[in-house]
């Protein structure tokens, strides 16, 4: 009898271990000016997890998704990352802003958690990553700047082009890459300046550009400042073409700029919705009245990458999962995904988008 009870207890215990949930997390801005992007990450990851579980999970284990709001703040992100580690989350998909991504990455590296950002473009995120378990699906800022520079040279090469930076790590790296892209295409920038972020009005900056007969103004900075620059251009009835980076892909830019947002150009991620590997998943999102724009499909792919690595390695250790991903190519909703030695994706990165009345869409023919 005792032997039977012991056997029963052991069997139950091992069954419990075998069936324990695999916990992963989305940590992204779910409130504040970047909430649209964070909600896209949440939406993509949630569907990927639901479909993974519907297909039997990972080796029979259910995947459980925890969700946290980092508000795009470094302190909040670090706290959320620490809580994820304490919960036993073995993978995190998320983070949009560079500073909060860096703060959280330090925690993931210390705790051995695999983390994949579908959104952070700052070069330093992987150039100076704190550990090998930090990866990203987003293309780098230097790739973004190169794409912008090549586009500007082709579309506006005969106009006077000014590039201005807010001096932040994001803005400085982006501006340098745009100038390099222009120069590589044989176009010399008319101006390369900096501006003070956080001003209440940029009429002075706009007046300088108008007086210098600038035809295109590339703003390497964040959405709030770029929106005020757009508004100042409209107030002056200027026909200067405004362009920026992926930081302009927020509701904040549209809300602050208002009608002045229309026509603004920006670099943003490849529109994966139109790619063949995404057709079925994109259709499933639309059937649920969700348009899979922005980070939706990259977040979905991040979960696919984790699942493939976990199934192959049977490991919860971030370093081992990342090492496997670094040596293998995984078929995802974005197509085949591989990573280089820095943890950067080898996927193509950016396209050109244009703001309309309420949102932005890919620029036809770009």
PDB file of C-alpha atoms in Angstrom, residues 29-332:
ATOM      1  CA  UNK A  29       4.208  50.602 -23.841  1.00  0.00           C
ATOM      2  CA  UNK A  30       0.501  49.901 -23.396  1.00  0.00           C
ATOM      3  CA  UNK A  31      -0.278  53.445 -22.267  1.00  0.00           C
ATOM      4  CA  UNK A  32       1.122  56.859 -23.116  1.00  0.00           C
ATOM      5  CA  UNK A  33       2.209  58.238 -26.502  1.00  0.00           C
ATOM      6  CA  UNK A  34       3.623  54.946 -27.780  1.00  0.00           C
ATOM      7  CA  UNK A  35       0.697  52.774 -26.756  1.00  0.00           C
ATOM      8  CA  UNK A  36      -0.359  52.121 -30.354  1.00  0.00           C
ATOM      9  CA  UNK A  37       2.954  50.389 -31.010  1.00  0.00           C
ATOM     10  CA  UNK A  38       2.825  48.484 -27.741  1.00  0.00           C
ATOM     11  CA  UNK A  39      -0.687  47.267 -28.440  1.00  0.00           C
ATOM     12  CA  UNK A  40       0.509  45.993 -31.819  1.00  0.00           C
ATOM     13  CA  UNK A  41       3.188  43.921 -30.091  1.00  0.00           C
ATOM     14  CA  UNK A  42       0.660  42.579 -27.600  1.00  0.00           C
ATOM     15  CA  UNK A  43      -1.809  41.695 -30.353  1.00  0.00           C
ATOM     16  CA  UNK A  44       0.760  39.841 -32.441  1.00  0.00           C
ATOM     17  CA  UNK A  45       2.224  37.875 -29.556  1.00  0.00           C
ATOM     18  CA  UNK A  46      -1.193  36.981 -28.131  1.00  0.00           C
ATOM     19  CA  UNK A  47      -2.408  35.443 -31.386  1.00  0.00           C
ATOM     20  CA  UNK A  48       0.856  33.556 -31.860  1.00  0.00           C
ATOM     21  CA  UNK A  49       0.545  32.078 -28.370  1.00  0.00           C
ATOM     22  CA  UNK A  50      -3.122  31.191 -28.871  1.00  0.00           C
ATOM     23  CA  UNK A  51      -2.399  29.409 -32.147  1.00  0.00           C
ATOM     24  CA  UNK A  52       0.654  27.685 -30.678  1.00  0.00           C
ATOM     25  CA  UNK A  53      -1.434  26.344 -27.798  1.00  0.00           C
ATOM     26  CA  UNK A  54      -4.230  25.290 -30.158  1.00  0.00           C
ATOM     27  CA  UNK A  55      -1.649  23.164 -31.971  1.00  0.00           C
ATOM     28  CA  UNK A  56      -0.559  21.440 -28.762  1.00  0.00           C
ATOM     29  CA  UNK A  57       1.778  23.987 -27.239  1.00  0.00           C
ATOM     30  CA  UNK A  58       5.476  23.192 -26.977  1.00  0.00           C
ATOM     31  CA  UNK A  59       6.103  19.496 -26.387  1.00  0.00           C
ATOM     32  CA  UNK A  60       2.674  19.258 -24.801  1.00  0.00           C
ATOM     33  CA  UNK A  61       3.194  22.213 -22.482  1.00  0.00           C
ATOM     34  CA  UNK A  62       0.861  25.200 -22.600  1.00  0.00           C
ATOM     35  CA  UNK A  63       2.449  28.591 -23.195  1.00  0.00           C
ATOM     36  CA  UNK A  64       1.206  31.286 -20.829  1.00  0.00           C
ATOM     37  CA  UNK A  65       1.524  34.939 -21.817  1.00  0.00           C
ATOM     38  CA  UNK A  66       2.102  37.575 -19.137  1.00  0.00           C
ATOM     39  CA  UNK A  67       1.649  41.214 -20.159  1.00  0.00           C
ATOM     40  CA  UNK A  68       3.230  44.331 -18.621  1.00  0.00           C
ATOM     41  CA  UNK A  69       3.189  48.040 -19.485  1.00  0.00           C
ATOM     42  CA  UNK A  70       6.617  49.718 -19.508  1.00  0.00           C
ATOM     43  CA  UNK A  71       5.292  53.151 -20.652  1.00  0.00           C
ATOM     44  CA  UNK A  72       8.564  53.574 -22.628  1.00  0.00           C
ATOM     45  CA  UNK A  73      10.334  54.494 -19.376  1.00  0.00           C
ATOM     46  CA  UNK A  74      13.642  52.952 -18.337  1.00  0.00           C
ATOM     47  CA  UNK A  75      12.796  52.574 -14.648  1.00  0.00           C
ATOM     48  CA  UNK A  76       9.409  51.026 -15.373  1.00  0.00           C
ATOM     49  CA  UNK A  77      10.925  48.672 -17.940  1.00  0.00           C
ATOM     50  CA  UNK A  78      13.626  47.487 -15.541  1.00  0.00           C
ATOM     51  CA  UNK A  79      11.008  46.841 -12.861  1.00  0.00           C
ATOM     52  CA  UNK A  80       8.786  44.953 -15.306  1.00  0.00           C
ATOM     53  CA  UNK A  81      11.762  42.867 -16.450  1.00  0.00           C
ATOM     54  CA  UNK A  82      12.638  41.986 -12.864  1.00  0.00           C
ATOM     55  CA  UNK A  83       9.042  40.949 -12.201  1.00  0.00           C
ATOM     56  CA  UNK A  84       9.090  38.789 -15.333  1.00  0.00           C
ATOM     57  CA  UNK A  85      12.201  37.034 -14.054  1.00  0.00           C
ATOM     58  CA  UNK A  86      10.595  36.527 -10.643  1.00  0.00           C
ATOM     59  CA  UNK A  87       7.496  35.005 -12.285  1.00  0.00           C
ATOM     60  CA  UNK A  88       9.641  32.538 -14.165  1.00  0.00           C
ATOM     61  CA  UNK A  89       9.133  34.005 -17.643  1.00  0.00           C
ATOM     62  CA  UNK A  90      11.748  32.450 -19.927  1.00  0.00           C
ATOM     63  CA  UNK A  91      11.210  34.702 -22.937  1.00  0.00           C
ATOM     64  CA  UNK A  92      10.213  38.340 -23.428  1.00  0.00           C
ATOM     65  CA  UNK A  93       9.019  39.993 -26.617  1.00  0.00           C
ATOM     66  CA  UNK A  94       8.696  43.738 -26.597  1.00  0.00           C
ATOM     67  CA  UNK A  95      10.114  47.165 -25.857  1.00  0.00           C
ATOM     68  CA  UNK A  96       9.845  50.061 -28.277  1.00  0.00           C
ATOM     69  CA  UNK A  97      12.076  52.833 -26.917  1.00  0.00           C
ATOM     70  CA  UNK A  98      15.851  52.472 -26.775  1.00  0.00           C
ATOM     71  CA  UNK A  99      16.426  53.643 -23.195  1.00  0.00           C
ATOM     72  CA  UNK A 100      13.853  51.326 -21.657  1.00  0.00           C
ATOM     73  CA  UNK A 101      15.024  48.473 -23.869  1.00  0.00           C
ATOM     74  CA  UNK A 102      18.582  48.929 -22.619  1.00  0.00           C
ATOM     75  CA  UNK A 103      17.444  49.030 -18.990  1.00  0.00           C
ATOM     76  CA  UNK A 104      15.417  45.844 -19.378  1.00  0.00           C
ATOM     77  CA  UNK A 105      18.149  44.099 -21.386  1.00  0.00           C
ATOM     78  CA  UNK A 106      20.517  44.385 -18.434  1.00  0.00           C
ATOM     79  CA  UNK A 107      18.019  42.416 -16.343  1.00  0.00           C
ATOM     80  CA  UNK A 108      17.460  39.778 -19.033  1.00  0.00           C
ATOM     81  CA  UNK A 109      21.195  39.257 -19.488  1.00  0.00           C
ATOM     82  CA  UNK A 110      21.705  38.928 -15.744  1.00  0.00           C
ATOM     83  CA  UNK A 111      18.829  36.464 -15.332  1.00  0.00           C
ATOM     84  CA  UNK A 112      19.523  34.472 -18.498  1.00  0.00           C
ATOM     85  CA  UNK A 113      16.247  35.330 -20.242  1.00  0.00           C
ATOM     86  CA  UNK A 114      15.878  35.329 -24.022  1.00  0.00           C
ATOM     87  CA  UNK A 115      14.516  38.678 -25.232  1.00  0.00           C
ATOM     88  CA  UNK A 116      13.614  39.698 -28.778  1.00  0.00           C
ATOM     89  CA  UNK A 117      12.605  43.264 -29.617  1.00  0.00           C
ATOM     90  CA  UNK A 118      10.516  43.708 -32.753  1.00  0.00           C
ATOM     91  CA  UNK A 119      10.840  47.488 -32.508  1.00  0.00           C
ATOM     92  CA  UNK A 120      14.091  48.955 -31.152  1.00  0.00           C
ATOM     93  CA  UNK A 121      16.270  50.352 -33.934  1.00  0.00           C
ATOM     94  CA  UNK A 122      19.026  52.145 -31.973  1.00  0.00           C
ATOM     95  CA  UNK A 123      22.415  50.787 -33.030  1.00  0.00           C
ATOM     96  CA  UNK A 124      23.666  50.545 -29.450  1.00  0.00           C
ATOM     97  CA  UNK A 125      20.916  48.099 -28.487  1.00  0.00           C
ATOM     98  CA  UNK A 126      22.966  45.289 -29.995  1.00  0.00           C
ATOM     99  CA  UNK A 127      26.339  47.015 -30.483  1.00  0.00           C
ATOM    100  CA  UNK A 128      26.673  47.170 -26.704  1.00  0.00           C
ATOM    101  CA  UNK A 129      24.209  44.522 -25.601  1.00  0.00           C
ATOM    102  CA  UNK A 130      24.829  43.214 -22.082  1.00  0.00           C
ATOM    103  CA  UNK A 131      24.604  39.557 -23.072  1.00  0.00           C
ATOM    104  CA  UNK A 132      24.056  37.126 -25.952  1.00  0.00           C
ATOM    105  CA  UNK A 133      20.395  36.480 -25.086  1.00  0.00           C
ATOM    106  CA  UNK A 134      19.377  39.923 -26.424  1.00  0.00           C
ATOM    107  CA  UNK A 135      18.162  39.841 -30.048  1.00  0.00           C
ATOM    108  CA  UNK A 136      16.051  42.038 -32.290  1.00  0.00           C
ATOM    109  CA  UNK A 137      13.876  41.727 -35.366  1.00  0.00           C
ATOM    110  CA  UNK A 138      13.844  45.462 -36.029  1.00  0.00           C
ATOM    111  CA  UNK A 139      16.421  46.760 -38.480  1.00  0.00           C
ATOM    112  CA  UNK A 140      19.136  49.072 -37.192  1.00  0.00           C
ATOM    113  CA  UNK A 141      19.059  52.877 -37.362  1.00  0.00           C
ATOM    114  CA  UNK A 142      22.010  52.909 -39.717  1.00  0.00           C
ATOM    115  CA  UNK A 143      19.966  50.735 -42.088  1.00  0.00           C
ATOM    116  CA  UNK A 144      17.021  53.107 -41.624  1.00  0.00           C
ATOM    117  CA  UNK A 145      19.158  56.129 -42.368  1.00  0.00           C
ATOM    118  CA  UNK A 146      20.702  54.485 -45.403  1.00  0.00           C
ATOM    119  CA  UNK A 147      17.238  53.727 -46.790  1.00  0.00           C
ATOM    120  CA  UNK A 148      16.082  57.304 -46.145  1.00  0.00           C
ATOM    121  CA  UNK A 149      19.194  58.801 -47.707  1.00  0.00           C
ATOM    122  CA  UNK A 150      18.897  56.655 -50.825  1.00  0.00           C
ATOM    123  CA  UNK A 151      15.208  57.567 -51.185  1.00  0.00           C
ATOM    124  CA  UNK A 152      15.826  61.290 -50.736  1.00  0.00           C
ATOM    125  CA  UNK A 153      18.662  61.250 -53.245  1.00  0.00           C
ATOM    126  CA  UNK A 154      16.472  59.538 -55.825  1.00  0.00           C
ATOM    127  CA  UNK A 155      13.223  61.436 -55.225  1.00  0.00           C
ATOM    128  CA  UNK A 156      14.514  64.874 -54.184  1.00  0.00           C
ATOM    129  CA  UNK A 157      18.146  64.931 -55.249  1.00  0.00           C
ATOM    130  CA  UNK A 158      17.713  68.206 -57.140  1.00  0.00           C
ATOM    131  CA  UNK A 159      16.283  70.008 -54.094  1.00  0.00           C
ATOM    132  CA  UNK A 160      18.225  71.451 -51.170  1.00  0.00           C
ATOM    133  CA  UNK A 161      18.047  68.874 -48.381  1.00  0.00           C
ATOM    134  CA  UNK A 162      18.585  69.695 -44.701  1.00  0.00           C
ATOM    135  CA  UNK A 163      19.141  67.090 -41.984  1.00  0.00           C
ATOM    136  CA  UNK A 164      18.586  68.150 -38.367  1.00  0.00           C
ATOM    137  CA  UNK A 165      19.088  66.072 -35.222  1.00  0.00           C
ATOM    138  CA  UNK A 166      17.803  66.436 -31.674  1.00  0.00           C
ATOM    139  CA  UNK A 167      21.195  65.269 -30.390  1.00  0.00           C
ATOM    140  CA  UNK A 168      19.828  62.132 -28.718  1.00  0.00           C
ATOM    141  CA  UNK A 169      21.592  58.793 -29.345  1.00  0.00           C
ATOM    142  CA  UNK A 170      18.685  57.868 -31.619  1.00  0.00           C
ATOM    143  CA  UNK A 171      18.639  61.194 -33.460  1.00  0.00           C
ATOM    144  CA  UNK A 172      22.394  61.552 -33.832  1.00  0.00           C
ATOM    145  CA  UNK A 173      22.900  58.039 -35.234  1.00  0.00           C
ATOM    146  CA  UNK A 174      19.935  58.428 -37.570  1.00  0.00           C
ATOM    147  CA  UNK A 175      21.083  61.816 -38.883  1.00  0.00           C
ATOM    148  CA  UNK A 176      24.599  60.524 -39.529  1.00  0.00           C
ATOM    149  CA  UNK A 177      23.222  57.540 -41.436  1.00  0.00           C
ATOM    150  CA  UNK A 178      20.897  59.721 -43.543  1.00  0.00           C
ATOM    151  CA  UNK A 179      23.784  61.996 -44.506  1.00  0.00           C
ATOM    152  CA  UNK A 180      25.931  58.962 -45.318  1.00  0.00           C
ATOM    153  CA  UNK A 181      23.123  57.558 -47.473  1.00  0.00           C
ATOM    154  CA  UNK A 182      22.753  60.837 -49.339  1.00  0.00           C
ATOM    155  CA  UNK A 183      26.481  61.138 -49.914  1.00  0.00           C
ATOM    156  CA  UNK A 184      26.769  57.534 -51.076  1.00  0.00           C
ATOM    157  CA  UNK A 185      24.177  58.339 -53.741  1.00  0.00           C
ATOM    158  CA  UNK A 186      26.164  61.368 -54.874  1.00  0.00           C
ATOM    159  CA  UNK A 187      24.029  64.033 -53.163  1.00  0.00           C
ATOM    160  CA  UNK A 188      25.502  66.559 -50.732  1.00  0.00           C
ATOM    161  CA  UNK A 189      23.251  67.805 -47.939  1.00  0.00           C
ATOM    162  CA  UNK A 190      22.602  71.555 -47.938  1.00  0.00           C
ATOM    163  CA  UNK A 191      22.568  71.734 -44.139  1.00  0.00           C
ATOM    164  CA  UNK A 192      23.355  69.411 -41.245  1.00  0.00           C
ATOM    165  CA  UNK A 193      22.248  71.012 -37.982  1.00  0.00           C
ATOM    166  CA  UNK A 194      21.016  70.182 -34.498  1.00  0.00           C
ATOM    167  CA  UNK A 195      18.061  71.542 -32.556  1.00  0.00           C
ATOM    168  CA  UNK A 196      17.059  71.629 -28.915  1.00  0.00           C
ATOM    169  CA  UNK A 197      14.361  69.032 -28.177  1.00  0.00           C
ATOM    170  CA  UNK A 198      11.397  69.839 -25.981  1.00  0.00           C
ATOM    171  CA  UNK A 199      10.763  73.364 -27.261  1.00  0.00           C
ATOM    172  CA  UNK A 200       7.207  74.667 -27.311  1.00  0.00           C
ATOM    173  CA  UNK A 201       7.563  76.097 -30.808  1.00  0.00           C
ATOM    174  CA  UNK A 202       9.910  75.624 -33.747  1.00  0.00           C
ATOM    175  CA  UNK A 203       9.016  78.683 -35.803  1.00  0.00           C
ATOM    176  CA  UNK A 204      12.630  79.872 -35.596  1.00  0.00           C
ATOM    177  CA  UNK A 205      13.984  76.617 -36.994  1.00  0.00           C
ATOM    178  CA  UNK A 206      11.427  76.651 -39.780  1.00  0.00           C
ATOM    179  CA  UNK A 207      12.234  80.279 -40.661  1.00  0.00           C
ATOM    180  CA  UNK A 208      15.917  79.380 -41.032  1.00  0.00           C
ATOM    181  CA  UNK A 209      15.008  76.575 -43.422  1.00  0.00           C
ATOM    182  CA  UNK A 210      12.693  78.771 -45.470  1.00  0.00           C
ATOM    183  CA  UNK A 211      15.288  81.558 -45.695  1.00  0.00           C
ATOM    184  CA  UNK A 212      17.885  79.022 -46.879  1.00  0.00           C
ATOM    185  CA  UNK A 213      15.586  77.777 -49.648  1.00  0.00           C
ATOM    186  CA  UNK A 214      15.440  74.252 -48.202  1.00  0.00           C
ATOM    187  CA  UNK A 215      13.207  71.897 -50.185  1.00  0.00           C
ATOM    188  CA  UNK A 216      13.312  68.854 -47.889  1.00  0.00           C
ATOM    189  CA  UNK A 217      13.774  68.822 -44.111  1.00  0.00           C
ATOM    190  CA  UNK A 218      14.736  65.510 -42.509  1.00  0.00           C
ATOM    191  CA  UNK A 219      14.123  65.560 -38.746  1.00  0.00           C
ATOM    192  CA  UNK A 220      16.108  62.950 -36.829  1.00  0.00           C
ATOM    193  CA  UNK A 221      14.271  63.104 -33.530  1.00  0.00           C
ATOM    194  CA  UNK A 222      11.133  62.072 -31.700  1.00  0.00           C
ATOM    195  CA  UNK A 223       7.468  62.436 -32.518  1.00  0.00           C
ATOM    196  CA  UNK A 224       6.511  65.385 -30.312  1.00  0.00           C
ATOM    197  CA  UNK A 225       9.204  67.692 -31.659  1.00  0.00           C
ATOM    198  CA  UNK A 226       8.654  66.580 -35.259  1.00  0.00           C
ATOM    199  CA  UNK A 227       4.918  67.252 -34.887  1.00  0.00           C
ATOM    200  CA  UNK A 228       5.570  70.815 -33.735  1.00  0.00           C
ATOM    201  CA  UNK A 229       7.967  71.323 -36.646  1.00  0.00           C
ATOM    202  CA  UNK A 230       5.245  70.080 -39.014  1.00  0.00           C
ATOM    203  CA  UNK A 231       2.776  72.505 -37.438  1.00  0.00           C
ATOM    204  CA  UNK A 232       5.254  75.383 -37.787  1.00  0.00           C
ATOM    205  CA  UNK A 233       5.770  74.566 -41.474  1.00  0.00           C
ATOM    206  CA  UNK A 234       2.024  74.595 -42.051  1.00  0.00           C
ATOM    207  CA  UNK A 235       1.629  77.871 -40.150  1.00  0.00           C
ATOM    208  CA  UNK A 236       4.193  79.436 -42.502  1.00  0.00           C
ATOM    209  CA  UNK A 237       2.390  77.927 -45.510  1.00  0.00           C
ATOM    210  CA  UNK A 238       5.696  76.365 -46.478  1.00  0.00           C
ATOM    211  CA  UNK A 239       5.957  73.698 -49.155  1.00  0.00           C
ATOM    212  CA  UNK A 240       9.072  72.160 -47.573  1.00  0.00           C
ATOM    213  CA  UNK A 241       8.759  68.367 -47.573  1.00  0.00           C
ATOM    214  CA  UNK A 242       9.084  66.987 -44.033  1.00  0.00           C
ATOM    215  CA  UNK A 243      10.561  63.548 -43.401  1.00  0.00           C
ATOM    216  CA  UNK A 244      11.602  61.621 -40.300  1.00  0.00           C
ATOM    217  CA  UNK A 245      12.307  58.187 -38.919  1.00  0.00           C
ATOM    218  CA  UNK A 246      10.224  55.463 -37.320  1.00  0.00           C
ATOM    219  CA  UNK A 247       9.672  57.645 -34.231  1.00  0.00           C
ATOM    220  CA  UNK A 248       6.985  59.459 -36.240  1.00  0.00           C
ATOM    221  CA  UNK A 249       4.896  56.286 -36.425  1.00  0.00           C
ATOM    222  CA  UNK A 250       2.855  57.168 -33.342  1.00  0.00           C
ATOM    223  CA  UNK A 251      -0.572  58.506 -32.512  1.00  0.00           C
ATOM    224  CA  UNK A 252       1.217  61.340 -30.681  1.00  0.00           C
ATOM    225  CA  UNK A 253       2.665  62.662 -33.934  1.00  0.00           C
ATOM    226  CA  UNK A 254      -0.728  62.636 -35.634  1.00  0.00           C
ATOM    227  CA  UNK A 255      -2.532  64.134 -32.643  1.00  0.00           C
ATOM    228  CA  UNK A 256      -0.059  66.967 -32.056  1.00  0.00           C
ATOM    229  CA  UNK A 257       0.565  67.821 -35.710  1.00  0.00           C
ATOM    230  CA  UNK A 258      -3.115  67.555 -36.638  1.00  0.00           C
ATOM    231  CA  UNK A 259      -3.744  68.410 -40.310  1.00  0.00           C
ATOM    232  CA  UNK A 260      -0.052  69.324 -40.630  1.00  0.00           C
ATOM    233  CA  UNK A 261       0.827  65.630 -40.392  1.00  0.00           C
ATOM    234  CA  UNK A 262      -0.599  64.963 -43.847  1.00  0.00           C
ATOM    235  CA  UNK A 263       2.093  64.379 -46.422  1.00  0.00           C
ATOM    236  CA  UNK A 264       4.879  63.825 -43.891  1.00  0.00           C
ATOM    237  CA  UNK A 265       7.230  61.087 -45.038  1.00  0.00           C
ATOM    238  CA  UNK A 266       9.023  58.635 -42.784  1.00  0.00           C
ATOM    239  CA  UNK A 267      11.005  55.448 -42.788  1.00  0.00           C
ATOM    240  CA  UNK A 268       9.254  52.549 -41.119  1.00  0.00           C
ATOM    241  CA  UNK A 269       9.501  48.811 -41.156  1.00  0.00           C
ATOM    242  CA  UNK A 270       8.894  46.677 -44.207  1.00  0.00           C
ATOM    243  CA  UNK A 271       5.167  46.154 -44.709  1.00  0.00           C
ATOM    244  CA  UNK A 272       5.091  42.444 -43.949  1.00  0.00           C
ATOM    245  CA  UNK A 273       1.355  42.265 -44.668  1.00  0.00           C
ATOM    246  CA  UNK A 274       2.059  42.152 -48.386  1.00  0.00           C
ATOM    247  CA  UNK A 275       4.622  39.346 -48.130  1.00  0.00           C
ATOM    248  CA  UNK A 276       3.563  35.826 -49.108  1.00  0.00           C
ATOM    249  CA  UNK A 277       4.582  34.095 -45.806  1.00  0.00           C
ATOM    250  CA  UNK A 278       2.197  36.423 -43.945  1.00  0.00           C
ATOM    251  CA  UNK A 279      -0.892  35.896 -46.096  1.00  0.00           C
ATOM    252  CA  UNK A 280      -2.695  33.294 -43.966  1.00  0.00           C
ATOM    253  CA  UNK A 281      -1.909  34.901 -40.613  1.00  0.00           C
ATOM    254  CA  UNK A 282      -2.778  38.379 -41.898  1.00  0.00           C
ATOM    255  CA  UNK A 283      -6.118  37.037 -43.127  1.00  0.00           C
ATOM    256  CA  UNK A 284      -6.791  35.507 -39.701  1.00  0.00           C
ATOM    257  CA  UNK A 285      -6.140  38.838 -37.999  1.00  0.00           C
ATOM    258  CA  UNK A 286      -8.455  40.635 -40.396  1.00  0.00           C
ATOM    259  CA  UNK A 287     -11.167  38.046 -39.795  1.00  0.00           C
ATOM    260  CA  UNK A 288     -11.081  39.249 -36.183  1.00  0.00           C
ATOM    261  CA  UNK A 289     -11.202  42.907 -37.291  1.00  0.00           C
ATOM    262  CA  UNK A 290      -7.519  43.478 -36.498  1.00  0.00           C
ATOM    263  CA  UNK A 291      -5.337  45.044 -39.173  1.00  0.00           C
ATOM    264  CA  UNK A 292      -1.859  43.481 -38.753  1.00  0.00           C
ATOM    265  CA  UNK A 293       0.140  46.660 -39.357  1.00  0.00           C
ATOM    266  CA  UNK A 294       3.341  47.810 -37.717  1.00  0.00           C
ATOM    267  CA  UNK A 295       4.726  45.451 -35.089  1.00  0.00           C
ATOM    268  CA  UNK A 296       1.871  42.927 -35.122  1.00  0.00           C
ATOM    269  CA  UNK A 297       3.526  40.421 -37.440  1.00  0.00           C
ATOM    270  CA  UNK A 298       7.084  40.898 -36.086  1.00  0.00           C
ATOM    271  CA  UNK A 299       5.779  40.177 -32.571  1.00  0.00           C
ATOM    272  CA  UNK A 300       4.026  37.074 -33.902  1.00  0.00           C
ATOM    273  CA  UNK A 301       7.312  36.007 -35.508  1.00  0.00           C
ATOM    274  CA  UNK A 302       9.208  36.549 -32.253  1.00  0.00           C
ATOM    275  CA  UNK A 303       7.003  33.955 -30.547  1.00  0.00           C
ATOM    276  CA  UNK A 304       7.568  31.588 -33.472  1.00  0.00           C
ATOM    277  CA  UNK A 305      11.321  31.994 -33.035  1.00  0.00           C
ATOM    278  CA  UNK A 306      11.145  31.237 -29.330  1.00  0.00           C
ATOM    279  CA  UNK A 307       8.962  28.183 -29.943  1.00  0.00           C
ATOM    280  CA  UNK A 308      11.356  26.812 -32.558  1.00  0.00           C
ATOM    281  CA  UNK A 309      14.364  27.289 -30.284  1.00  0.00           C
ATOM    282  CA  UNK A 310      12.605  25.779 -27.273  1.00  0.00           C
ATOM    283  CA  UNK A 311      11.456  22.733 -29.236  1.00  0.00           C
ATOM    284  CA  UNK A 312      14.949  22.190 -30.622  1.00  0.00           C
ATOM    285  CA  UNK A 313      16.921  22.704 -27.407  1.00  0.00           C
ATOM    286  CA  UNK A 314      14.381  21.782 -24.689  1.00  0.00           C
ATOM    287  CA  UNK A 315      16.089  24.550 -22.729  1.00  0.00           C
ATOM    288  CA  UNK A 316      14.796  27.493 -20.733  1.00  0.00           C
ATOM    289  CA  UNK A 317      18.194  29.194 -20.669  1.00  0.00           C
ATOM    290  CA  UNK A 318      18.345  32.365 -22.711  1.00  0.00           C
ATOM    291  CA  UNK A 319      21.938  31.845 -23.769  1.00  0.00           C
ATOM    292  CA  UNK A 320      21.235  28.379 -25.155  1.00  0.00           C
ATOM    293  CA  UNK A 321      18.081  29.500 -26.946  1.00  0.00           C
ATOM    294  CA  UNK A 322      19.896  32.482 -28.479  1.00  0.00           C
ATOM    295  CA  UNK A 323      22.869  30.335 -29.493  1.00  0.00           C
ATOM    296  CA  UNK A 324      20.540  27.990 -31.382  1.00  0.00           C
ATOM    297  CA  UNK A 325      18.839  30.928 -33.104  1.00  0.00           C
ATOM    298  CA  UNK A 326      22.258  32.276 -34.060  1.00  0.00           C
ATOM    299  CA  UNK A 327      23.114  29.053 -35.870  1.00  0.00           C
ATOM    300  CA  UNK A 328      19.790  28.285 -37.522  1.00  0.00           C
ATOM    301  CA  UNK A 329      17.308  29.879 -39.902  1.00  0.00           C
ATOM    302  CA  UNK A 330      13.657  29.700 -38.857  1.00  0.00           C
ATOM    303  CA  UNK A 331      10.662  29.973 -41.165  1.00  0.00           C
ATOM    304  CA  UNK A 332       8.304  32.579 -39.733  1.00  0.00           C
TER     305      UNK A 332
END
